[in-house]
mmCIF file of C-alpha atoms in Angstrom:
data_model
loop_
_atom_site.group_PDB
_atom_site.id
_atom_site.type_symbol
_atom_site.label_atom_id
_atom_site.label_comp_id
_atom_site.label_asym_id
_atom_site.label_seq_id
_atom_site.Cartn_x
_atom_site.Cartn_y
_atom_site.Cartn_z
ATOM 1 C CA MET L 582 19.290 2.520 1.667
ATOM 2 C CA VAL L 583 16.855 5.040 0.213
ATOM 3 C CA CYS L 584 14.950 6.758 2.983
ATOM 4 C CA ALA L 585 12.468 4.555 4.796
ATOM 5 C CA LEU L 586 9.724 7.128 4.463
ATOM 6 C CA LEU L 587 10.047 7.303 0.692
ATOM 7 C CA ILE L 588 10.175 3.597 -0.098
ATOM 8 C CA GLY L 589 8.541 2.396 3.115
ATOM 9 C CA ASN L 590 5.563 4.296 4.466
ATOM 10 C CA VAL L 591 4.937 6.206 1.260
ATOM 11 C CA ALA L 592 5.428 3.252 -1.035
ATOM 12 C CA ALA L 593 2.827 1.366 0.950
ATOM 13 C CA SER L 594 0.319 3.939 -0.237
ATOM 14 C CA ALA L 595 1.732 4.789 -3.648
ATOM 15 C CA ALA L 596 4.203 2.968 -5.870
ATOM 16 C CA GLN L 597 7.004 5.115 -7.248
ATOM 17 C CA GLU L 598 9.057 4.525 -10.364
ATOM 18 C CA ILE L 599 12.848 4.356 -10.185
ATOM 19 C CA ASP L 600 15.016 5.527 -13.093
ATOM 20 C CA ILE L 601 18.513 5.946 -11.697
ATOM 21 C CA SER L 602 20.483 8.790 -13.300
ATOM 22 C CA PHE L 603 23.908 8.265 -11.732
ATOM 23 C CA SER L 604 26.798 8.860 -14.123
ATOM 24 C CA ASP L 605 30.590 8.695 -13.957
ATOM 25 C CA VAL L 606 31.750 10.171 -17.275
ATOM 26 C CA LYS L 607 33.272 13.311 -15.726
ATOM 27 C CA LEU L 608 34.224 11.662 -12.449
ATOM 28 C CA LYS L 609 36.514 9.245 -14.289
ATOM 29 C CA GLU L 610 38.277 12.181 -15.951
ATOM 30 C CA LEU L 611 39.336 13.718 -12.629
ATOM 31 C CA GLY L 612 42.430 11.564 -12.374
ATOM 32 C CA TYR L 613 42.017 11.146 -8.612
ATOM 33 C CA PRO L 614 43.385 8.124 -6.737
ATOM 34 C CA GLU L 615 40.642 5.535 -6.565
ATOM 35 C CA ILE L 616 39.094 3.678 -3.656
ATOM 36 C CA HIS L 617 37.018 0.599 -4.482
ATOM 37 C CA ILE L 618 34.668 -0.736 -1.801
ATOM 38 C CA THR L 619 32.880 -4.051 -2.287
ATOM 39 C CA VAL L 620 29.881 -4.913 -0.112
ATOM 40 C CA GLY L 621 27.909 -8.137 0.192
ATOM 41 C CA PRO L 622 27.180 -11.225 2.313
ATOM 42 C CA ASP L 623 30.877 -12.166 2.285
ATOM 43 C CA GLY L 624 31.753 -8.908 4.041
ATOM 44 C CA VAL L 625 33.211 -5.528 3.118
ATOM 45 C CA GLU L 626 36.437 -4.994 1.213
ATOM 46 C CA ALA L 627 37.726 -1.494 2.000
ATOM 47 C CA PRO L 628 41.075 0.152 2.739
ATOM 48 C CA SER L 629 42.125 0.540 6.366
ATOM 49 C CA GLU L 630 44.514 3.456 5.789
ATOM 50 C CA ILE L 631 44.806 6.234 3.178
ATOM 51 C CA GLU L 632 46.558 9.586 2.853
ATOM 52 C CA ALA L 633 44.564 12.816 3.257
ATOM 53 C CA GLY L 634 43.276 14.376 0.049
ATOM 54 C CA TYR L 635 40.712 13.973 -2.727
ATOM 55 C CA TYR L 636 39.593 10.546 -3.961
ATOM 56 C CA LEU L 637 37.264 8.907 -6.427
ATOM 57 C CA VAL L 638 35.279 6.306 -4.482
ATOM 58 C CA THR L 639 33.361 3.507 -6.203
ATOM 59 C CA LEU L 640 30.865 1.380 -4.298
ATOM 60 C CA HIS L 641 30.448 -2.149 -5.681
ATOM 61 C CA PRO L 642 27.491 -4.265 -4.533
ATOM 62 C CA THR L 643 27.843 -7.987 -5.076
ATOM 63 C CA GLU L 644 25.407 -9.784 -7.350
ATOM 64 C CA GLU L 645 21.782 -9.928 -6.175
ATOM 65 C CA TYR L 646 22.207 -7.007 -3.761
ATOM 66 C CA SER L 647 22.226 -3.230 -3.545
ATOM 67 C CA ALA L 648 24.610 -1.383 -1.242
ATOM 68 C CA TYR L 649 24.867 1.790 0.873
ATOM 69 C CA LEU L 650 28.016 3.658 1.882
ATOM 70 C CA ASP L 651 28.801 6.619 4.129
ATOM 71 C CA PHE L 652 32.065 7.551 5.784
ATOM 72 C CA MET L 653 31.363 8.328 9.436
ATOM 73 C CA LYS L 654 33.135 9.355 12.646
ATOM 74 C CA PRO L 655 31.339 7.912 15.704
ATOM 75 C CA PRO L 656 31.890 9.474 19.142
ATOM 76 C CA ALA L 657 34.322 7.773 21.483
ATOM 77 C CA GLY L 658 33.118 5.199 23.994
ATOM 78 C CA LEU L 659 30.767 3.126 21.833
ATOM 79 C CA SER L 660 31.159 -0.612 21.520
ATOM 80 C CA GLU L 661 31.425 -2.059 18.016
ATOM 81 C CA ASP L 662 27.881 -3.429 18.252
ATOM 82 C CA GLU L 663 26.486 -0.099 19.464
ATOM 83 C CA ALA L 664 28.246 1.868 16.741
ATOM 84 C CA THR L 665 27.122 -0.586 14.052
ATOM 85 C CA GLU L 666 23.483 -0.393 15.143
ATOM 86 C CA LEU L 667 23.507 3.419 15.242
ATOM 87 C CA ALA L 668 25.127 3.586 11.803
ATOM 88 C CA LEU L 669 22.413 1.261 10.499
ATOM 89 C CA GLN L 670 19.710 3.504 11.968
ATOM 90 C CA ALA L 671 21.197 6.471 10.122
ATOM 91 C CA ALA L 672 21.459 4.536 6.857
ATOM 92 C CA ALA L 673 18.151 2.671 6.874
ATOM 93 C CA ASN L 674 15.840 4.890 8.914
ATOM 94 C CA ASP L 675 17.286 8.412 8.446
ATOM 95 C CA LEU L 676 17.926 8.766 12.181
ATOM 96 C CA VAL L 677 20.824 11.172 12.685
ATOM 97 C CA GLN L 678 22.891 10.301 15.736
ATOM 98 C CA PRO L 679 24.073 13.006 18.188
ATOM 99 C CA ASP L 680 27.812 13.712 18.127
ATOM 100 C CA TRP L 681 28.389 11.682 14.956
ATOM 101 C CA GLU L 682 30.176 13.191 11.953
ATOM 102 C CA TYR L 683 28.985 12.129 8.490
ATOM 103 C CA LEU L 684 31.355 12.779 5.590
ATOM 104 C CA GLY L 685 29.067 11.604 2.784
ATOM 105 C CA GLY L 686 28.487 8.678 0.459
ATOM 106 C CA THR L 687 25.962 7.067 -1.865
ATOM 107 C CA ASN L 688 23.579 4.171 -2.492
ATOM 108 C CA THR L 689 23.668 1.878 -5.522
ATOM 109 C CA PHE L 690 19.935 1.006 -5.635
ATOM 110 C CA GLU L 691 20.357 -1.068 -8.805
ATOM 111 C CA ILE L 692 21.354 -4.666 -8.096
ATOM 112 C CA GLY L 693 25.032 -5.289 -8.730
ATOM 113 C CA VAL L 694 25.602 -1.893 -10.390
ATOM 114 C CA PRO L 695 28.474 0.228 -8.974
ATOM 115 C CA VAL L 696 28.183 3.954 -8.214
ATOM 116 C CA SER L 697 31.021 6.487 -7.927
ATOM 117 C CA PHE L 698 31.511 9.857 -6.233
ATOM 118 C CA ALA L 699 34.402 12.106 -5.210
ATOM 119 C CA ILE L 700 35.192 13.104 -1.638
ATOM 120 C CA HIS L 701 37.818 14.962 0.388
ATOM 121 C CA PHE L 702 39.413 13.317 3.444
ATOM 122 C CA GLN L 703 41.119 15.149 6.291
ATOM 123 C CA PRO L 704 43.489 13.307 8.680
ATOM 124 C CA GLY L 705 41.684 11.426 11.423
ATOM 125 C CA GLU L 706 40.080 8.159 12.448
ATOM 126 C CA TYR L 707 36.795 7.255 10.748
ATOM 127 C CA VAL L 708 34.760 4.207 9.794
ATOM 128 C CA THR L 709 33.618 3.035 6.403
ATOM 129 C CA ALA L 710 29.929 2.342 7.099
ATOM 130 C CA ALA L 711 28.789 -0.046 4.373
ATOM 131 C CA SER L 712 25.638 -2.131 4.152
ATOM 132 C CA TYR L 713 23.878 -4.392 1.677
ATOM 133 C CA TYR L 714 20.245 -5.333 1.200
ATOM 134 C CA ALA L 715 18.130 -7.413 -1.163
ATOM 135 C CA PRO L 716 15.530 -5.715 -3.366
ATOM 136 C CA GLU L 717 12.575 -7.480 -1.756
ATOM 137 C CA GLU L 718 10.351 -5.287 0.405
ATOM 138 C CA GLY L 719 11.114 -5.801 4.074
ATOM 139 C CA ALA L 720 14.488 -7.434 3.421
ATOM 140 C CA GLU L 721 17.028 -7.019 6.205
ATOM 141 C CA GLU L 722 19.801 -4.461 5.713
ATOM 142 C CA VAL L 723 23.161 -5.661 7.054
ATOM 143 C CA MET L 724 25.643 -2.991 8.203
ATOM 144 C CA THR L 725 29.402 -3.375 8.693
ATOM 145 C CA LEU L 726 31.866 -0.802 10.036
ATOM 146 C CA VAL L 727 35.470 -0.946 8.828
ATOM 147 C CA PRO L 728 37.991 1.324 10.625
ATOM 148 C CA LEU L 729 39.650 3.885 8.323
ATOM 149 C CA VAL L 730 42.724 5.879 9.345
ATOM 150 C CA VAL L 731 43.508 8.962 7.231
ATOM 151 C CA THR L 732 47.147 9.987 7.571
ATOM 152 C CA GLY L 733 49.206 12.966 6.429
ATOM 153 C CA GLU L 734 48.695 16.698 6.824
ATOM 154 C CA ALA L 735 45.402 18.576 6.743
ATOM 155 C CA THR L 736 44.532 20.142 3.399
ATOM 156 C CA PRO L 737 42.011 22.893 2.659
ATOM 157 C CA ALA L 738 38.526 21.394 2.449
ATOM 158 C CA ALA L 739 37.533 23.655 -0.442
ATOM 159 C CA MET L 740 40.613 24.438 -2.479
ATOM 160 C CA VAL L 741 40.145 26.563 -5.582
ATOM 161 C CA ALA L 742 38.617 24.444 -8.314
ATOM 162 C CA THR L 743 40.815 23.785 -11.331
ATOM 163 C CA PRO L 744 40.206 22.294 -14.764
ATOM 164 C CA VAL L 745 40.243 18.507 -14.896
ATOM 165 C CA VAL L 746 43.794 17.159 -15.074
ATOM 166 C CA ALA L 747 45.389 13.889 -14.055
ATOM 167 C CA GLN L 748 46.586 13.932 -10.440
ATOM 168 C CA ALA L 749 49.586 11.954 -9.217
ATOM 169 C CA SER L 750 48.929 12.649 -5.520
ATOM 170 C CA PRO L 751 45.838 12.332 -3.335
ATOM 171 C CA VAL L 752 46.456 15.916 -2.166
ATOM 172 C CA ALA L 753 44.883 17.656 -5.158
ATOM 173 C CA SER L 754 42.583 20.501 -6.043
ATOM 174 C CA ALA L 755 38.829 20.227 -5.773
ATOM 175 C CA PRO L 756 36.890 19.303 -8.928
ATOM 176 C CA MET L 757 35.448 22.055 -11.079
ATOM 177 C CA ALA L 758 31.706 21.446 -10.692
ATOM 178 C CA ASP L 759 29.000 22.170 -13.266
ATOM 179 C CA VAL L 760 26.266 22.519 -10.631
ATOM 180 C CA THR L 761 26.407 23.491 -6.964
ATOM 181 C CA LEU L 762 23.934 22.373 -4.322
ATOM 182 C CA GLU L 763 23.988 23.916 -0.855
ATOM 183 C CA MET L 764 22.206 22.295 2.098
ATOM 184 C CA THR L 765 21.647 24.824 4.885
ATOM 185 C CA ASP L 766 20.673 25.055 8.547
ATOM 186 C CA ASP L 767 17.629 27.014 7.365
ATOM 187 C CA LEU L 768 16.397 23.725 5.847
ATOM 188 C CA GLU L 769 16.927 24.908 2.300
ATOM 189 C CA TYR L 770 18.489 23.466 -0.832
ATOM 190 C CA ILE L 771 20.075 26.055 -3.119
ATOM 191 C CA VAL L 772 20.716 24.841 -6.678
ATOM 192 C CA SER L 773 22.853 26.854 -9.093
ATOM 193 C CA PRO L 774 22.457 27.305 -11.991
ATOM 194 C CA ASP L 775 18.733 26.881 -12.487
ATOM 195 C CA PRO L 776 17.944 25.669 -15.070
ATOM 196 C CA VAL L 777 20.532 22.907 -14.916
ATOM 197 C CA PRO L 778 21.953 21.745 -18.267
ATOM 198 C CA SER L 779 20.861 18.274 -19.370
ATOM 199 C CA GLY L 780 23.312 15.414 -19.781
ATOM 200 C CA PRO L 781 26.143 14.354 -17.461
ATOM 201 C CA GLN L 782 26.857 17.138 -14.949
ATOM 202 C CA LEU L 783 29.192 17.130 -11.953
ATOM 203 C CA TRP L 784 27.379 18.344 -8.829
ATOM 204 C CA GLU L 785 29.194 19.831 -5.844
ATOM 205 C CA VAL L 786 27.008 18.890 -2.868
ATOM 206 C CA THR L 787 27.923 20.844 0.282
ATOM 207 C CA ASN L 788 26.331 21.088 3.698
ATOM 208 C CA THR L 789 27.077 24.749 4.447
ATOM 209 C CA GLY L 790 25.423 24.635 7.871
ATOM 210 C CA THR L 791 26.760 23.592 11.261
ATOM 211 C CA GLU L 792 23.697 22.319 13.132
ATOM 212 C CA GLN L 793 21.975 19.740 10.922
ATOM 213 C CA ALA L 794 23.024 16.783 8.790
ATOM 214 C CA HIS L 795 21.221 16.339 5.469
ATOM 215 C CA HIS L 796 21.077 14.096 2.431
ATOM 216 C CA LEU L 797 19.824 14.494 -1.143
ATOM 217 C CA VAL L 798 16.845 12.587 -2.536
ATOM 218 C CA MET L 799 16.196 13.607 -6.146
ATOM 219 C CA GLN L 800 13.002 12.894 -8.083
ATOM 220 C CA ARG L 801 11.619 13.850 -11.478
ATOM 221 C CA VAL L 802 8.181 15.415 -10.983
ATOM 222 C CA PRO L 803 5.374 16.660 -13.257
ATOM 223 C CA GLU L 804 5.871 20.100 -14.761
ATOM 224 C CA GLY L 805 4.432 22.850 -12.589
ATOM 225 C CA VAL L 806 4.553 20.939 -9.303
ATOM 226 C CA THR L 807 5.644 23.225 -6.449
ATOM 227 C CA ALA L 808 7.628 22.557 -3.292
ATOM 228 C CA GLU L 809 4.555 23.451 -1.239
ATOM 229 C CA GLU L 810 2.489 20.810 -3.024
ATOM 230 C CA ILE L 811 5.165 18.190 -2.392
ATOM 231 C CA VAL L 812 5.266 18.989 1.331
ATOM 232 C CA ALA L 813 1.474 18.747 1.540
ATOM 233 C CA GLU L 814 1.460 15.477 -0.409
ATOM 234 C CA PHE L 815 3.991 13.741 1.820
ATOM 235 C CA ALA L 816 2.472 15.166 4.979
ATOM 236 C CA GLY L 817 -0.800 13.504 4.051
ATOM 237 C CA LEU L 818 0.820 10.194 3.110
ATOM 238 C CA ILE L 819 2.938 10.042 6.250
ATOM 239 C CA SER L 820 -0.008 10.900 8.491
ATOM 240 C CA GLY L 821 -2.149 8.236 6.838
ATOM 241 C CA THR L 822 -4.614 10.749 5.373
ATOM 242 C CA PRO L 823 -3.566 11.092 1.720
ATOM 243 C CA PRO L 824 -5.425 13.541 -0.493
ATOM 244 C CA ALA L 825 -8.422 12.311 -2.452
ATOM 245 C CA GLY L 826 -7.708 10.801 -5.846
ATOM 246 C CA GLU L 827 -4.470 9.420 -7.169
ATOM 247 C CA PRO L 828 -1.516 10.508 -4.995
ATOM 248 C CA LEU L 829 0.768 12.987 -6.699
ATOM 249 C CA VAL L 830 3.767 10.906 -5.659
ATOM 250 C CA THR L 831 2.763 8.152 -8.091
ATOM 251 C CA GLN L 832 3.851 10.559 -10.832
ATOM 252 C CA PHE L 833 7.307 11.029 -9.301
ATOM 253 C CA THR L 834 10.312 9.106 -10.610
ATOM 254 C CA TYR L 835 13.221 8.541 -8.262
ATOM 255 C CA VAL L 836 16.485 9.463 -10.061
ATOM 256 C CA GLY L 837 19.325 10.181 -7.623
ATOM 257 C CA TYR L 838 20.746 10.322 -4.123
ATOM 258 C CA ALA L 839 23.646 11.548 -2.014
ATOM 259 C CA ALA L 840 24.096 10.099 1.465
ATOM 260 C CA LEU L 841 24.089 11.856 4.810
ATOM 261 C CA GLN L 842 26.533 14.769 5.231
ATOM 262 C CA SER L 843 27.301 16.810 8.350
ATOM 263 C CA GLY L 844 27.995 20.526 8.205
ATOM 264 C CA GLY L 845 31.216 21.483 6.471
ATOM 265 C CA HIS L 846 31.423 18.381 4.281
ATOM 266 C CA THR L 847 31.277 18.151 0.485
ATOM 267 C CA THR L 848 30.906 15.340 -2.018
ATOM 268 C CA TRP L 849 30.910 15.486 -5.796
ATOM 269 C CA GLN L 850 28.140 13.470 -7.416
ATOM 270 C CA GLU L 851 27.456 13.067 -11.134
ATOM 271 C CA PHE L 852 23.919 12.946 -12.530
ATOM 272 C CA ASP L 853 22.819 12.548 -16.160
ATOM 273 C CA LEU L 854 19.390 14.202 -16.181
ATOM 274 C CA ASP L 855 16.897 14.527 -19.028
ATOM 275 C CA PRO L 856 15.043 17.825 -19.591
ATOM 276 C CA GLY L 857 12.170 18.253 -17.168
ATOM 277 C CA THR L 858 11.206 19.339 -13.665
ATOM 278 C CA TYR L 859 12.900 17.852 -10.616
ATOM 279 C CA ALA L 860 12.579 18.025 -6.840
ATOM 280 C CA ILE L 861 15.159 17.519 -4.094
ATOM 281 C CA THR L 862 13.875 16.487 -0.674
ATOM 282 C CA CYS L 863 15.379 15.690 2.736
ATOM 283 C CA PHE L 864 13.844 12.861 4.767
ATOM 284 C CA ILE L 865 16.354 13.045 7.618
ATOM 285 C CA ILE L 866 14.623 13.007 11.004
ATOM 286 C CA ASP L 867 15.270 16.064 13.172
ATOM 287 C CA PRO L 868 16.452 14.490 16.472
ATOM 288 C CA ALA L 869 14.941 17.350 18.475
ATOM 289 C CA THR L 870 11.439 17.155 16.992
ATOM 290 C CA GLY L 871 11.184 13.681 15.487
ATOM 291 C CA VAL L 872 9.888 15.277 12.269
ATOM 292 C CA PRO L 873 11.455 14.731 8.818
ATOM 293 C CA HIS L 874 13.115 17.852 7.419
ATOM 294 C CA LEU L 875 10.764 17.490 4.444
ATOM 295 C CA LEU L 876 7.764 18.360 6.585
ATOM 296 C CA ASP L 877 9.579 21.480 7.788
ATOM 297 C CA GLY L 878 9.855 22.597 4.181
ATOM 298 C CA MET L 879 13.214 21.198 3.066
ATOM 299 C CA VAL L 880 12.182 20.706 -0.552
ATOM 300 C CA THR L 881 13.181 22.594 -3.660
ATOM 301 C CA THR L 882 12.298 22.224 -7.315
ATOM 302 C CA PHE L 883 14.459 23.017 -10.330
ATOM 303 C CA THR L 884 14.363 22.512 -14.080
ATOM 304 C CA VAL L 885 16.706 20.772 -16.498
ATOM 305 C CA GLU L 886 16.961 22.053 -20.054
#
C-alpha cells in the first residue's frame, strides 16, 4: 500500500488529498503480451510461468478493496510464511529486506480500479507478491506470494527504444518513453525533461544504483515549494514536532506511485498530470540507519506545463 509514513503517521497529523493520475492510453498501444493479476479475499489469480521479455501488467483489485503488486525474488531458505511476512513488511511498512530483489510494481489505491504498467522479465524464479486492503484506516493488509517461473533466454534489460508497434512475441524492444526518472544510490531522483509535458506521458522509471532499493511517491505541491522545505516538513511531522500553523503537507495532493525497485530494474508507468508543481519522495527505510530516504534528502520537485 502507499507508504505507512505518508498515510499513517503523517495522516494522523494532517489529512492529504488523493487525486490519482494513473493512465494507460500509451501503455495499451505498446502491443505487449498482457498479464492480468486479480487480487482479493478469494485469493490471487496470476500466471505461474511466462517467457522472458517485456509485458504489460494490469493489477485488478476486487470490489471493495485496493491492491498492491510487486514482483520479488526472495533469498533461498525462507519458509512460505517467513517470505510472505517479509514481503508484507516491504509493501506495507517500506521495510526493505536484505538479499531480496524487487523488480517493480504498482498500487491501485482506488477501490476496484485496475492499474497497468510495463516491465521486463529475465529468466529466473520469482514470486508475484500481491496484497489487498480495505480503505478504512487501520484495516489489515493481506499478502499472498504466488511462484512465478520465467523461462527462455536472457534478453537485454535496456534494449534500444523503438516507436510503438504491435509485438507478436514477449521478447520485444523497450518502450519509447516520454519522461525518464532515475533513482540513484546518491539518494537522488533525476527527472528529464523538466518541465514535463502535461497529459498522458509514459515514464521510464529506473533504479540506476546497486546499493539501495527505492520507490516513487508523487504529489502535487504548491508552486514554489522546495525539496528542502518538504524534507523539513516531514521531519517535523515524523518526529511529532510539526511546524507552527497549518502543515504544508495538507496542501499536497497524492497523484501517483511506482512500487519498490532494486538496482538495475526498470518499469514503465503512465501518468496524466495537469500543469503545476510536483514532488517525488522516497519513504523506503534505510536498513542500516532505520531512517526513511526522504529524511536523507531523497526528494525532488519538477514542473508540468
